[in-house]
Amino acid sequence: MRTPLIAGNWKMNNNMTESMELVDNLIQLTKNFNKNVEILICPPFTALFSIKNSINDSVIKLGAQNMHFEEKGAYTGEVSPMMLHDIGVEYVIIGHSERRQLFNETDDLINKKLKAALKYGIKPILCVGETLGQRESGIEKSIIKNQITNAFNDINDKDSAKVIIAYEPIWAIGTGKNATSNQANEMASFIRKTVSELYGELVSQNMIIQYGGSVKVNNANEILSQNDIDGALIGGASLKAEDFYKIINSAQ
Ligand code: PEP
């Protein structure tokens, strides 16, 4: 039985006042929430510590949007897994397409980050996804298979079971153009098959596989009802408490 995970990726949005207001609203909305759904928010680094203190008695979990793979050292401007773990961060997004594209993150770097998160007991959400050109050329599956195989390089069975995968077609992120529920489910099921080839049926059947890419209140229900989709990674719609809460309630 897989518990759906609805995660909000705030990206580089919200100052401290806006962050606390959004969190307070979410705490209120989820006060009596008792469905079997995991709720996660991933604010910017500057807000993590304050938010951690305010969500302590709520059902909301905390994640970071990125991290370095080293524990400490001369890496000006970076934040380490040790630092995230120290303030109670439970999840981290690894290899988001914006990081791959805008900050040149390679499969090798993503593999190092995945291992570092696992070492510190932080649950990694590994993002994979193809560009529009790759989909139009019919190579989306081989792209995804490569991203997964490289990301999991040298990760053992036990650790592999702790990873969450988010299928995020790049052409659907922040564009308002979501994948159809069939496209999303087909890719989620392909990801499950790929994981099964690497780690076997048990790991693959238990793995949480999210869809991300323009999930909104009006399409969440349809996407989240697909067999192989266990939740969503949400950008834009996670910045409004009411919308995010409605999406959470669409999960089953
Ligand atoms: C994302 O940031 O991972 C994302 C899916 O964004 P959006 O929901 O805005 O497309």
Tab-separated table of C-alpha atoms and ligand atoms in Angstrom:
chain	number	residue	atom	x	y	z
A	1	MET	CA	0.000	0.000	0.000
A	2	ARG	CA	1.646	3.234	-1.174
A	3	THR	CA	0.846	6.488	0.653
A	4	PRO	CA	0.425	9.347	-1.822
A	5	LEU	CA	2.787	12.275	-1.356
A	6	ILE	CA	1.603	15.757	-2.287
A	7	ALA	CA	4.586	18.085	-2.323
A	8	GLY	CA	4.736	21.822	-2.880
A	9	ASN	CA	7.851	23.236	-4.514
A	10	TRP	CA	7.796	26.943	-3.744
A	11	LYS	CA	10.892	27.566	-5.891
A	12	MET	CA	12.401	31.064	-5.371
A	13	ASN	CA	9.167	32.606	-4.125
A	14	ASN	CA	7.859	34.176	-0.909
A	15	ASN	CA	9.611	36.465	1.535
A	16	MET	CA	9.495	35.585	5.237
A	17	THR	CA	6.136	37.254	5.889
A	18	GLU	CA	4.551	35.581	2.866
A	19	SER	CA	6.075	32.225	3.797
A	20	MET	CA	4.714	32.324	7.332
A	21	GLU	CA	1.293	33.439	6.111
A	22	LEU	CA	1.129	30.562	3.623
A	23	VAL	CA	2.235	28.055	6.246
A	24	ASP	CA	-0.209	29.384	8.850
A	25	ASN	CA	-3.045	29.058	6.337
A	26	LEU	CA	-2.010	25.511	5.505
A	27	ILE	CA	-1.787	24.564	9.171
A	28	GLN	CA	-5.323	25.855	9.675
A	29	LEU	CA	-6.688	24.061	6.612
A	30	THR	CA	-5.067	20.734	7.527
A	31	LYS	CA	-5.928	20.902	11.244
A	32	ASN	CA	-8.381	18.003	11.088
A	33	PHE	CA	-6.848	16.249	8.105
A	34	ASN	CA	-6.894	12.502	8.630
A	35	LYS	CA	-6.580	10.973	5.154
A	36	ASN	CA	-3.718	8.659	4.332
A	37	VAL	CA	-1.828	11.298	2.374
A	38	GLU	CA	1.607	12.738	3.119
A	39	ILE	CA	1.750	16.548	2.865
A	40	LEU	CA	5.073	18.201	2.140
A	41	ILE	CA	6.225	21.763	1.525
A	42	CYS	CA	9.623	22.726	0.102
A	43	PRO	CA	10.239	26.419	0.829
A	44	PRO	CA	13.448	28.342	0.049
A	45	PHE	CA	16.415	27.741	2.381
A	46	THR	CA	15.927	31.056	4.221
A	47	ALA	CA	12.496	30.015	5.492
A	48	LEU	CA	13.220	26.388	6.449
A	49	PHE	CA	14.187	26.899	10.072
A	50	SER	CA	11.278	29.190	11.016
A	51	ILE	CA	8.801	27.003	9.175
A	52	LYS	CA	10.106	23.871	10.889
A	53	ASN	CA	9.285	25.429	14.248
A	54	SER	CA	5.773	26.373	13.229
A	55	ILE	CA	4.774	23.025	11.634
A	56	ASN	CA	6.015	20.855	14.487
A	57	ASP	CA	2.520	20.013	15.740
A	58	SER	CA	0.922	19.743	12.313
A	59	VAL	CA	0.672	17.034	9.645
A	60	ILE	CA	2.878	19.077	7.305
A	61	LYS	CA	6.357	17.790	6.511
A	62	LEU	CA	9.358	19.857	5.476
A	63	GLY	CA	11.656	19.484	2.477
A	64	ALA	CA	14.460	21.448	0.814
A	65	GLN	CA	14.650	22.185	-2.903
A	66	ASN	CA	18.315	21.302	-3.312
A	67	MET	CA	21.528	20.639	-1.390
A	68	HIS	CA	25.245	20.048	-1.876
A	69	PHE	CA	26.581	16.499	-1.603
A	70	GLU	CA	29.439	17.263	0.791
A	71	GLU	CA	28.941	17.416	4.543
A	72	LYS	CA	30.921	20.656	4.999
A	73	GLY	CA	33.829	22.626	3.615
A	74	ALA	CA	34.876	25.385	1.252
A	75	TYR	CA	31.774	25.479	-0.955
A	76	THR	CA	30.722	29.111	-0.766
A	77	GLY	CA	26.989	29.569	-1.054
A	78	GLU	CA	26.076	25.917	-0.641
A	79	VAL	CA	23.954	24.118	1.967
A	80	SER	CA	24.879	20.615	3.115
A	81	PRO	CA	22.785	17.535	3.953
A	82	MET	CA	24.161	17.690	7.496
A	83	MET	CA	22.794	21.237	7.880
A	84	LEU	CA	19.376	20.234	6.554
A	85	HIS	CA	19.219	17.168	8.774
A	86	ASP	CA	20.283	19.274	11.749
A	87	ILE	CA	17.210	21.530	11.489
A	88	GLY	CA	14.775	18.665	10.916
A	89	VAL	CA	14.366	18.712	7.135
A	90	GLU	CA	12.987	15.298	6.120
A	91	TYR	CA	12.915	15.477	2.319
A	92	VAL	CA	14.992	17.025	-0.437
A	93	ILE	CA	14.252	17.557	-4.130
A	94	ILE	CA	17.171	16.298	-6.216
A	95	GLY	CA	17.773	16.973	-9.907
A	96	HIS	CA	14.808	19.243	-10.589
A	97	SER	CA	14.825	20.099	-14.302
A	98	GLU	CA	15.410	23.770	-13.485
A	99	ARG	CA	18.610	22.744	-11.719
A	100	ARG	CA	19.607	20.429	-14.554
A	101	GLN	CA	18.952	23.105	-17.176
A	102	LEU	CA	19.810	26.413	-15.484
A	103	PHE	CA	22.583	25.214	-13.163
A	104	ASN	CA	24.077	22.496	-15.356
A	105	GLU	CA	23.466	19.650	-12.918
A	106	THR	CA	24.684	16.421	-14.463
A	107	ASP	CA	23.574	12.840	-13.832
A	108	ASP	CA	26.849	12.277	-11.996
A	109	LEU	CA	26.237	15.214	-9.636
A	110	ILE	CA	22.655	14.075	-9.069
A	111	ASN	CA	23.916	10.601	-8.188
A	112	LYS	CA	26.288	12.118	-5.599
A	113	LYS	CA	23.464	14.188	-4.103
A	114	LEU	CA	21.169	11.176	-3.955
A	115	LYS	CA	23.788	9.183	-2.048
A	116	ALA	CA	24.449	12.109	0.310
A	117	ALA	CA	20.747	12.540	1.111
A	118	LEU	CA	20.421	8.816	1.826
A	119	LYS	CA	23.499	8.902	4.069
A	120	TYR	CA	21.869	11.616	6.191
A	121	GLY	CA	18.475	9.952	6.332
A	122	ILE	CA	16.840	12.652	4.194
A	123	LYS	CA	14.276	11.244	1.750
A	124	PRO	CA	15.248	12.251	-1.782
A	125	ILE	CA	12.653	13.154	-4.408
A	126	LEU	CA	14.512	12.416	-7.628
A	127	CYS	CA	13.121	14.398	-10.573
A	128	VAL	CA	13.301	12.951	-14.061
A	129	GLY	CA	11.758	14.210	-17.276
A	130	GLU	CA	12.200	14.724	-20.983
A	131	THR	CA	12.144	17.883	-23.113
A	132	LEU	CA	9.459	18.488	-25.716
A	133	GLY	CA	11.973	17.783	-28.502
A	134	GLN	CA	12.883	14.433	-26.948
A	135	ARG	CA	9.211	13.483	-26.667
A	136	GLU	CA	8.531	14.521	-30.240
A	137	SER	CA	11.473	12.373	-31.358
A	138	GLY	CA	9.982	9.411	-29.504
A	139	ILE	CA	12.990	8.977	-27.204
A	140	GLU	CA	11.322	9.995	-23.923
A	141	LYS	CA	11.515	6.492	-22.446
A	142	SER	CA	15.207	6.023	-23.157
A	143	ILE	CA	15.911	9.490	-21.680
A	144	ILE	CA	14.052	8.609	-18.479
A	145	LYS	CA	15.677	5.177	-18.263
A	146	ASN	CA	19.128	6.780	-18.561
A	147	GLN	CA	18.367	9.416	-15.945
A	148	ILE	CA	17.185	6.746	-13.510
A	149	THR	CA	20.008	4.289	-14.177
A	150	ASN	CA	22.635	7.020	-13.751
A	151	ALA	CA	21.024	8.537	-10.667
A	152	PHE	CA	20.882	5.140	-8.917
A	153	ASN	CA	24.437	4.155	-9.862
A	154	ASP	CA	26.064	2.325	-6.945
A	155	ILE	CA	23.033	2.676	-4.636
A	156	ASN	CA	22.147	-0.551	-2.840
A	157	ASP	CA	18.725	-2.223	-2.649
A	158	LYS	CA	18.021	-1.052	0.880
A	159	ASP	CA	18.717	2.608	0.062
A	160	SER	CA	16.939	2.452	-3.285
A	161	ALA	CA	13.699	1.719	-1.441
A	162	LYS	CA	13.869	5.116	0.280
A	163	VAL	CA	13.888	7.143	-2.930
A	164	ILE	CA	10.807	8.871	-4.341
A	165	ILE	CA	10.733	9.569	-8.064
A	166	ALA	CA	8.911	12.530	-9.593
A	167	TYR	CA	8.160	12.232	-13.306
A	168	GLU	CA	8.228	15.814	-14.505
A	169	PRO	CA	8.124	16.306	-18.276
A	170	ILE	CA	10.020	19.549	-18.816
A	171	TRP	CA	7.487	20.784	-21.364
A	172	ALA	CA	4.778	20.682	-18.686
A	173	ILE	CA	6.579	22.541	-15.892
A	174	GLY	CA	5.294	26.042	-15.301
A	175	THR	CA	3.764	26.090	-18.781
A	176	GLY	CA	0.143	25.414	-17.887
A	177	LYS	CA	0.378	22.474	-20.321
A	178	ASN	CA	0.057	19.307	-18.250
A	179	ALA	CA	0.668	15.796	-19.541
A	180	THR	CA	-2.602	13.932	-20.064
A	181	SER	CA	-3.412	11.454	-17.323
A	182	ASN	CA	-2.681	8.638	-19.802
A	183	GLN	CA	0.720	10.044	-20.733
A	184	ALA	CA	1.603	10.605	-17.074
A	185	ASN	CA	0.482	7.129	-16.024
A	186	GLU	CA	2.252	5.458	-18.931
A	187	MET	CA	5.532	7.108	-17.911
A	188	ALA	CA	5.019	6.365	-14.207
A	189	SER	CA	4.467	2.733	-15.061
A	190	PHE	CA	7.565	2.748	-17.295
A	191	ILE	CA	9.544	4.201	-14.361
A	192	ARG	CA	8.225	1.415	-12.119
A	193	LYS	CA	9.326	-1.169	-14.687
A	194	THR	CA	12.781	0.438	-14.910
A	195	VAL	CA	13.130	0.360	-11.116
A	196	SER	CA	12.000	-3.258	-11.121
A	197	GLU	CA	14.758	-4.158	-13.604
A	198	LEU	CA	17.295	-2.505	-11.310
A	199	TYR	CA	16.024	-3.547	-7.871
A	200	GLY	CA	13.233	-6.086	-8.296
A	201	GLU	CA	9.452	-6.118	-7.970
A	202	LEU	CA	9.219	-5.443	-4.237
A	203	VAL	CA	11.154	-2.165	-4.374
A	204	SER	CA	9.384	-1.089	-7.538
A	205	GLN	CA	5.864	-1.899	-6.291
A	206	ASN	CA	6.472	0.040	-3.077
A	207	MET	CA	8.134	3.049	-4.665
A	208	ILE	CA	6.312	6.389	-4.552
A	209	ILE	CA	6.173	7.814	-8.067
A	210	GLN	CA	4.793	11.332	-8.389
A	211	TYR	CA	3.752	13.324	-11.420
A	212	GLY	CA	4.720	16.988	-11.713
A	213	GLY	CA	3.980	19.562	-14.390
A	214	SER	CA	1.163	22.124	-14.209
A	215	VAL	CA	-0.924	20.169	-11.694
A	216	LYS	CA	-3.825	22.449	-10.794
A	217	VAL	CA	-7.093	22.163	-8.899
A	218	ASN	CA	-8.985	21.326	-12.111
A	219	ASN	CA	-6.730	18.459	-13.308
A	220	ALA	CA	-5.487	17.013	-10.002
A	221	ASN	CA	-8.315	14.545	-9.549
A	222	GLU	CA	-7.858	12.913	-12.928
A	223	ILE	CA	-4.061	12.714	-12.668
A	224	LEU	CA	-4.009	11.494	-9.081
A	225	SER	CA	-6.535	8.731	-9.761
A	226	GLN	CA	-4.114	6.932	-12.108
A	227	ASN	CA	-2.846	3.538	-10.910
A	228	ASP	CA	0.869	4.189	-11.048
A	229	ILE	CA	0.802	7.795	-9.839
A	230	ASP	CA	1.275	8.228	-6.101
A	231	GLY	CA	0.991	11.946	-5.643
A	232	ALA	CA	2.265	15.110	-7.223
A	233	LEU	CA	5.072	17.622	-7.129
A	234	ILE	CA	3.453	21.020	-7.489
A	235	GLY	CA	5.012	24.367	-8.282
A	236	GLY	CA	2.670	27.287	-9.024
A	237	ALA	CA	-0.457	25.862	-7.394
A	238	SER	CA	1.380	25.220	-4.121
A	239	LEU	CA	1.753	28.967	-3.535
A	240	LYS	CA	-1.940	29.362	-2.732
A	241	ALA	CA	-2.977	27.538	0.439
A	242	GLU	CA	-6.563	26.903	-0.700
A	243	ASP	CA	-5.496	25.492	-4.074
A	244	PHE	CA	-2.794	23.327	-2.548
A	245	TYR	CA	-5.276	22.013	0.009
A	246	LYS	CA	-7.824	21.187	-2.695
A	247	ILE	CA	-5.155	19.229	-4.576
A	248	ILE	CA	-4.200	17.403	-1.362
A	249	ASN	CA	-7.832	16.394	-1.023
A	250	SER	CA	-7.860	15.003	-4.573
A	251	ALA	CA	-5.244	12.419	-3.608
A	252	GLN	CA	-6.461	8.904	-2.954
B	1	PEP	C1	7.683	21.960	-10.338
B	1	PEP	O1	8.188	22.983	-9.934
B	1	PEP	O2	8.230	20.874	-10.099
B	1	PEP	C2	6.436	22.029	-11.093
B	1	PEP	C3	5.853	20.934	-11.479
B	1	PEP	O3	5.916	23.298	-11.340
B	1	PEP	P1	4.427	23.646	-11.898
B	1	PEP	O4	3.452	22.875	-11.053
B	1	PEP	O5	4.302	25.119	-11.705
B	1	PEP	O6	4.389	23.211	-13.316
